[in-house]
Amino acid sequence: MEILKLLEMYGLDTNNSIKIVRHQDPRLGVEGIRKVYENNELELYQSYQEKDKFEIGDYLISSIGIENCQSLFVGVYKVKDKKSVNGFPSNCNASFKGLAKVNSKFKYTLEKINKYEDLKGRVIINFADRTWCQNAKNKSIKVVQILPKGYVKEFPGYLDFILTYQELKNIIDNKTSNKVWHDTLSNVAGIYLIVDKETGLQYVGSAYGKDGILGRWKVYAQSKHGNNNRLIVLINKDPDYADNFRFTILQTMSKSSLKNEVIAKESFYKEKLGSRAFGLNSN
């Protein structure tokens, strides 16, 4: 099936002017546009362009480049307005500021069409053309795969991921769609790290017992603060503050490890990273 046909089944009027775009920016480093997307900055990113690519009234099928020369569908937008600008605004603190969109000449007002949200982040298409913005009706772009509802992303290895709070919560809440994450995280004890991207402060924690790291992280998914004193303070001030938290693993350990062994290793990392004196650990 073609992506245009799939979206037509969801109500897209193909009589409109429709463009398909693939965002991929080597200026943003290894993680590239995926990090912009995971930071919820993609709409801001695509609204600034160095060349006049969109017209008022256009519908945009938006995607981001992923592995194997494929792209991930992230939404449909309507171009409501455009104006000339001179660069990216200095008062806007986006992660890509100073790296991309520096020489922007056009700012577009884009309206997201919400009826395609069910497909967001789930539809993989075969679109890796060097021309990143094209007339969708002039190009046959096939759907490669539709991922299960609630699927977050592939498990890359214990030490090779960083999860946002929303990603963690979605993984926990959608066990069937993210079975590999549940199986692997429940199979190990270990030391984990939470970084507050707003301040850069770090929290080092440990997980042990029957459900391993998964069991400990379920508490964060439910409470946002994991019953940690300094994180509780942040969440009490702003219930949405957990969106600033990034979760990763510092070291895995066998689930057969004694509690004291795991806690000793946790203490070592707190000392190593200074997370008591300069971070979010209170003890």
Short mmCIF file of C-alpha atoms in Angstrom, two decimals:
data_model
loop_
_atom_site.label_atom_id
_atom_site.label_comp_id
_atom_site.label_asym_id
_atom_site.label_seq_id
_atom_site.Cartn_x
_atom_site.Cartn_y
_atom_site.Cartn_z
CA MET A 1 0.00 0.00 0.00
CA GLU A 2 1.14 3.57 -0.67
CA ILE A 3 1.27 6.14 2.14
CA LEU A 4 -1.06 8.45 0.22
CA LYS A 5 -3.67 5.69 -0.06
CA LEU A 6 -3.36 4.86 3.64
CA LEU A 7 -3.90 8.47 4.65
CA GLU A 8 -6.80 8.75 2.22
CA MET A 9 -8.44 5.88 4.13
CA TYR A 10 -8.10 8.04 7.26
CA GLY A 11 -9.79 10.98 5.55
CA LEU A 12 -7.08 12.86 3.63
CA ASP A 13 -8.58 14.65 0.60
CA THR A 14 -6.12 13.87 -2.19
CA ASN A 15 -7.61 16.62 -4.36
CA ASN A 16 -5.59 19.07 -2.26
CA SER A 17 -2.01 20.10 -2.91
CA ILE A 18 0.01 17.55 -0.92
CA LYS A 19 3.74 17.46 -0.35
CA ILE A 20 5.73 14.77 1.41
CA VAL A 21 8.82 15.73 3.37
CA ARG A 22 11.63 13.70 4.89
CA HIS A 23 13.57 15.48 7.61
CA GLN A 24 17.21 14.39 7.89
CA ASP A 25 19.90 16.83 8.97
CA PRO A 26 23.58 15.77 9.26
CA ARG A 27 24.34 19.06 11.02
CA LEU A 28 22.60 17.67 14.11
CA GLY A 29 25.06 14.85 14.74
CA VAL A 30 24.63 11.10 15.10
CA GLU A 31 21.17 11.15 16.68
CA GLY A 32 20.13 13.88 14.27
CA ILE A 33 16.51 14.59 13.63
CA ARG A 34 15.35 11.73 15.86
CA LYS A 35 16.45 13.69 18.91
CA VAL A 36 14.56 16.77 17.68
CA TYR A 37 11.46 14.60 17.26
CA GLU A 38 11.80 13.00 20.69
CA ASN A 39 12.24 16.46 22.25
CA ASN A 40 8.89 17.50 20.71
CA GLU A 41 10.66 20.15 18.64
CA LEU A 42 9.94 18.83 15.15
CA GLU A 43 7.03 21.19 14.48
CA LEU A 44 9.24 24.15 15.35
CA TYR A 45 12.09 22.72 13.28
CA GLN A 46 10.04 22.24 10.11
CA SER A 47 8.30 25.61 10.39
CA TYR A 48 11.62 27.39 9.61
CA GLN A 49 13.14 26.90 6.15
CA GLU A 50 16.03 28.40 4.25
CA LYS A 51 14.21 28.02 0.92
CA ASP A 52 10.57 28.68 0.09
CA LYS A 53 9.35 25.08 -0.08
CA PHE A 54 5.72 25.34 1.04
CA GLU A 55 2.71 27.30 -0.16
CA ILE A 56 -0.28 28.43 1.86
CA GLY A 57 -2.91 25.71 1.60
CA ASP A 58 -0.43 22.87 1.10
CA TYR A 59 -0.84 19.70 3.12
CA LEU A 60 2.44 18.22 4.37
CA ILE A 61 2.97 14.53 5.00
CA SER A 62 5.85 14.78 7.45
CA SER A 63 8.42 12.05 8.14
CA ILE A 64 11.87 11.68 9.67
CA GLY A 65 14.72 9.64 8.27
CA ILE A 66 15.54 6.42 10.12
CA GLU A 67 17.80 3.44 9.49
CA ASN A 68 17.89 1.34 6.29
CA CYS A 69 17.09 4.35 4.08
CA GLN A 70 13.53 4.46 5.37
CA SER A 71 11.38 7.11 7.00
CA LEU A 72 8.96 7.25 9.93
CA PHE A 73 5.62 9.01 9.49
CA VAL A 74 5.10 11.67 12.18
CA GLY A 75 2.05 13.65 11.08
CA VAL A 76 0.05 15.64 8.56
CA TYR A 77 0.08 19.44 8.61
CA LYS A 78 -1.67 22.23 6.73
CA VAL A 79 0.26 25.37 5.81
CA LYS A 80 -1.81 28.28 7.12
CA ASP A 81 0.56 31.19 6.62
CA LYS A 82 4.14 32.13 5.75
CA LYS A 83 6.34 35.14 6.26
CA SER A 84 9.90 36.21 5.56
CA VAL A 85 12.38 36.06 8.45
CA ASN A 86 16.07 36.72 8.95
CA GLY A 87 17.46 33.62 10.63
CA PHE A 88 16.24 31.61 13.59
CA PRO A 89 14.90 33.66 16.54
CA SER A 90 17.54 34.37 19.18
CA ASN A 91 15.05 34.05 22.05
CA CYS A 92 14.02 30.49 21.14
CA ASN A 93 15.97 27.83 23.07
CA ALA A 94 15.67 24.77 20.84
CA SER A 95 18.18 21.90 20.95
CA PHE A 96 19.08 22.53 17.30
CA LYS A 97 19.67 26.26 17.77
CA GLY A 98 23.00 27.29 16.28
CA LEU A 99 23.30 24.00 14.38
CA ALA A 100 20.38 24.07 11.95
CA LYS A 101 17.93 26.69 10.67
CA VAL A 102 20.55 29.38 11.27
CA ASN A 103 19.98 30.97 7.85
CA SER A 104 16.21 30.58 7.77
CA LYS A 105 14.43 32.88 5.32
CA PHE A 106 10.84 31.68 5.77
CA LYS A 107 8.62 30.96 8.76
CA TYR A 108 5.49 28.87 8.15
CA THR A 109 2.46 28.60 10.38
CA LEU A 110 1.57 24.91 10.36
CA GLU A 111 -1.65 23.38 11.67
CA LYS A 112 -1.43 19.76 12.74
CA ILE A 113 -4.30 17.57 11.53
CA ASN A 114 -5.06 15.42 14.56
CA LYS A 115 -7.04 12.63 12.89
CA TYR A 116 -3.78 10.94 11.85
CA GLU A 117 -2.39 10.72 15.40
CA ASP A 118 -3.19 7.01 15.53
CA LEU A 119 -0.56 6.45 12.84
CA LYS A 120 2.09 8.79 14.25
CA GLY A 121 5.39 7.02 14.89
CA ARG A 122 3.98 3.70 13.66
CA VAL A 123 4.14 3.85 9.85
CA ILE A 124 7.50 3.17 8.18
CA ILE A 125 7.73 4.20 4.53
CA ASN A 126 10.27 3.60 1.81
CA PHE A 127 11.25 7.24 1.24
CA ALA A 128 14.95 8.07 1.25
CA ASP A 129 15.16 10.34 -1.78
CA ARG A 130 17.85 13.04 -1.86
CA THR A 131 15.10 15.55 -2.66
CA TRP A 132 13.60 15.91 0.81
CA CYS A 133 10.41 17.72 -0.22
CA GLN A 134 8.31 16.45 -3.12
CA ASN A 135 4.83 16.44 -4.59
CA ALA A 136 3.30 13.39 -2.92
CA LYS A 137 1.01 12.67 -5.86
CA ASN A 138 3.94 12.43 -8.28
CA LYS A 139 5.82 9.77 -6.33
CA SER A 140 4.88 6.22 -5.36
CA ILE A 141 5.93 5.85 -1.72
CA LYS A 142 5.23 2.44 -0.26
CA VAL A 143 4.36 1.60 3.32
CA VAL A 144 6.98 -0.89 4.55
CA GLN A 145 5.54 -1.63 7.99
CA ILE A 146 2.85 -0.51 10.42
CA LEU A 147 4.14 -0.97 13.96
CA PRO A 148 1.82 -2.14 16.78
CA LYS A 149 -0.16 0.55 18.58
CA GLY A 150 1.79 1.68 21.63
CA TYR A 151 5.16 0.62 20.16
CA VAL A 152 7.93 3.01 21.18
CA LYS A 153 11.15 1.90 19.50
CA GLU A 154 13.57 -0.96 19.06
CA PHE A 155 15.62 -2.06 22.05
CA PRO A 156 19.25 -1.31 21.04
CA GLY A 157 21.11 -2.84 23.99
CA TYR A 158 21.31 -2.16 27.71
CA LEU A 159 23.87 0.64 27.49
CA ASP A 160 22.84 2.15 24.17
CA PHE A 161 19.62 4.04 24.84
CA ILE A 162 18.24 7.18 26.47
CA LEU A 163 14.52 7.26 27.18
CA THR A 164 12.36 10.31 27.79
CA TYR A 165 9.83 10.00 30.58
CA GLN A 166 6.99 9.73 28.06
CA GLU A 167 8.82 6.96 26.19
CA LEU A 168 9.40 5.10 29.45
CA LYS A 169 5.74 5.45 30.43
CA ASN A 170 4.57 4.27 27.01
CA ILE A 171 6.85 1.24 27.19
CA ILE A 172 5.56 0.35 30.65
CA ASP A 173 1.90 0.93 29.71
CA ASN A 174 2.08 -1.06 26.46
CA LYS A 175 3.69 -4.36 27.39
CA THR A 176 2.55 -6.36 24.35
CA SER A 177 3.85 -3.79 21.86
CA ASN A 178 7.16 -3.40 23.71
CA LYS A 179 7.71 -6.98 24.88
CA VAL A 180 11.46 -6.96 24.21
CA TRP A 181 11.91 -3.97 26.55
CA HIS A 182 9.88 -5.68 29.28
CA ASP A 183 11.75 -8.97 28.92
CA THR A 184 15.25 -7.49 28.84
CA LEU A 185 14.82 -4.86 31.56
CA SER A 186 13.23 -7.40 33.91
CA ASN A 187 16.13 -9.81 33.43
CA VAL A 188 18.81 -7.66 35.08
CA ALA A 189 19.53 -5.67 38.20
CA GLY A 190 21.75 -2.64 37.87
CA ILE A 191 22.56 1.02 38.25
CA TYR A 192 20.55 3.61 36.32
CA LEU A 193 20.86 7.34 35.72
CA ILE A 194 18.22 10.04 35.42
CA VAL A 195 19.33 13.34 33.91
CA ASP A 196 17.27 16.52 34.20
CA LYS A 197 17.77 18.04 30.74
CA GLU A 198 16.58 21.42 32.03
CA THR A 199 19.38 21.78 34.59
CA GLY A 200 21.82 18.99 33.74
CA LEU A 201 21.56 17.61 37.28
CA GLN A 202 21.82 13.84 37.70
CA TYR A 203 20.19 11.20 39.87
CA VAL A 204 21.84 7.80 40.33
CA GLY A 205 19.64 4.90 41.41
CA SER A 206 19.78 1.13 41.74
CA ALA A 207 17.39 -1.71 40.95
CA TYR A 208 17.34 -5.24 42.31
CA GLY A 209 14.83 -7.93 43.14
CA LYS A 210 12.45 -10.11 41.13
CA ASP A 211 11.57 -7.62 38.35
CA GLY A 212 15.00 -5.97 38.08
CA ILE A 213 15.30 -2.57 36.42
CA LEU A 214 11.84 -2.87 34.89
CA GLY A 215 10.25 -3.17 38.32
CA ARG A 216 12.01 -0.04 39.60
CA TRP A 217 11.18 1.97 36.50
CA LYS A 218 7.51 1.04 36.74
CA VAL A 219 7.45 3.17 39.89
CA TYR A 220 8.72 6.18 37.93
CA ALA A 221 6.17 5.59 35.17
CA GLN A 222 3.40 5.69 37.75
CA SER A 223 4.62 8.37 40.17
CA LYS A 224 7.02 10.40 37.96
CA HIS A 225 9.40 10.84 40.93
CA GLY A 226 10.07 7.25 42.01
CA ASN A 227 9.69 8.32 45.67
CA ASN A 228 13.05 10.13 45.52
CA ASN A 229 13.10 13.21 47.75
CA ARG A 230 14.55 15.81 45.39
CA LEU A 231 12.52 14.53 42.45
CA ILE A 232 9.37 14.74 44.58
CA VAL A 233 10.09 18.44 45.15
CA LEU A 234 10.38 19.04 41.41
CA ILE A 235 7.16 17.17 40.58
CA ASN A 236 5.22 18.89 43.38
CA LYS A 237 6.18 22.26 41.92
CA ASP A 238 5.29 21.21 38.37
CA PRO A 239 3.41 17.94 37.68
CA ASP A 240 4.71 17.98 34.08
CA TYR A 241 8.35 18.39 35.10
CA ALA A 242 9.04 14.70 34.48
CA ASP A 243 9.08 15.51 30.76
CA ASN A 244 12.58 16.85 31.44
CA PHE A 245 13.84 13.49 32.77
CA ARG A 246 16.01 11.22 30.64
CA PHE A 247 16.51 7.59 31.72
CA THR A 248 19.51 5.42 30.91
CA ILE A 249 21.52 2.54 32.39
CA LEU A 250 25.06 2.90 33.73
CA GLN A 251 25.75 -0.76 34.53
CA THR A 252 23.81 -4.01 34.53
CA MET A 253 24.23 -6.65 37.22
CA SER A 254 22.94 -10.18 37.67
CA LYS A 255 19.56 -10.47 39.38
CA SER A 256 21.24 -12.93 41.71
CA SER A 257 23.44 -10.11 43.04
CA LEU A 258 22.94 -9.40 46.72
CA LYS A 259 21.14 -6.18 47.63
CA ASN A 260 24.24 -4.90 49.44
CA GLU A 261 26.37 -5.50 46.33
CA VAL A 262 24.03 -3.47 44.14
CA ILE A 263 23.77 -0.63 46.66
CA ALA A 264 27.58 -0.53 47.02
CA LYS A 265 27.92 -0.13 43.26
CA GLU A 266 25.23 2.58 43.33
CA SER A 267 27.21 4.46 45.99
CA PHE A 268 30.33 4.20 43.83
CA TYR A 269 28.56 5.88 40.89
CA LYS A 270 27.14 8.61 43.11
CA GLU A 271 30.68 9.41 44.21
CA LYS A 272 32.06 9.11 40.70
CA LEU A 273 29.47 11.46 39.17
CA GLY A 274 29.13 13.80 42.17
CA SER A 275 25.38 13.35 42.21
CA ARG A 276 25.14 13.87 45.99
CA ALA A 277 27.05 17.14 46.20
CA PHE A 278 26.04 18.56 42.82
CA GLY A 279 23.09 16.48 41.70
CA LEU A 280 19.70 15.13 42.70
CA ASN A 281 20.73 12.44 45.17
CA SER A 282 19.95 13.42 48.76
CA ASN A 283 21.96 10.59 50.32
#
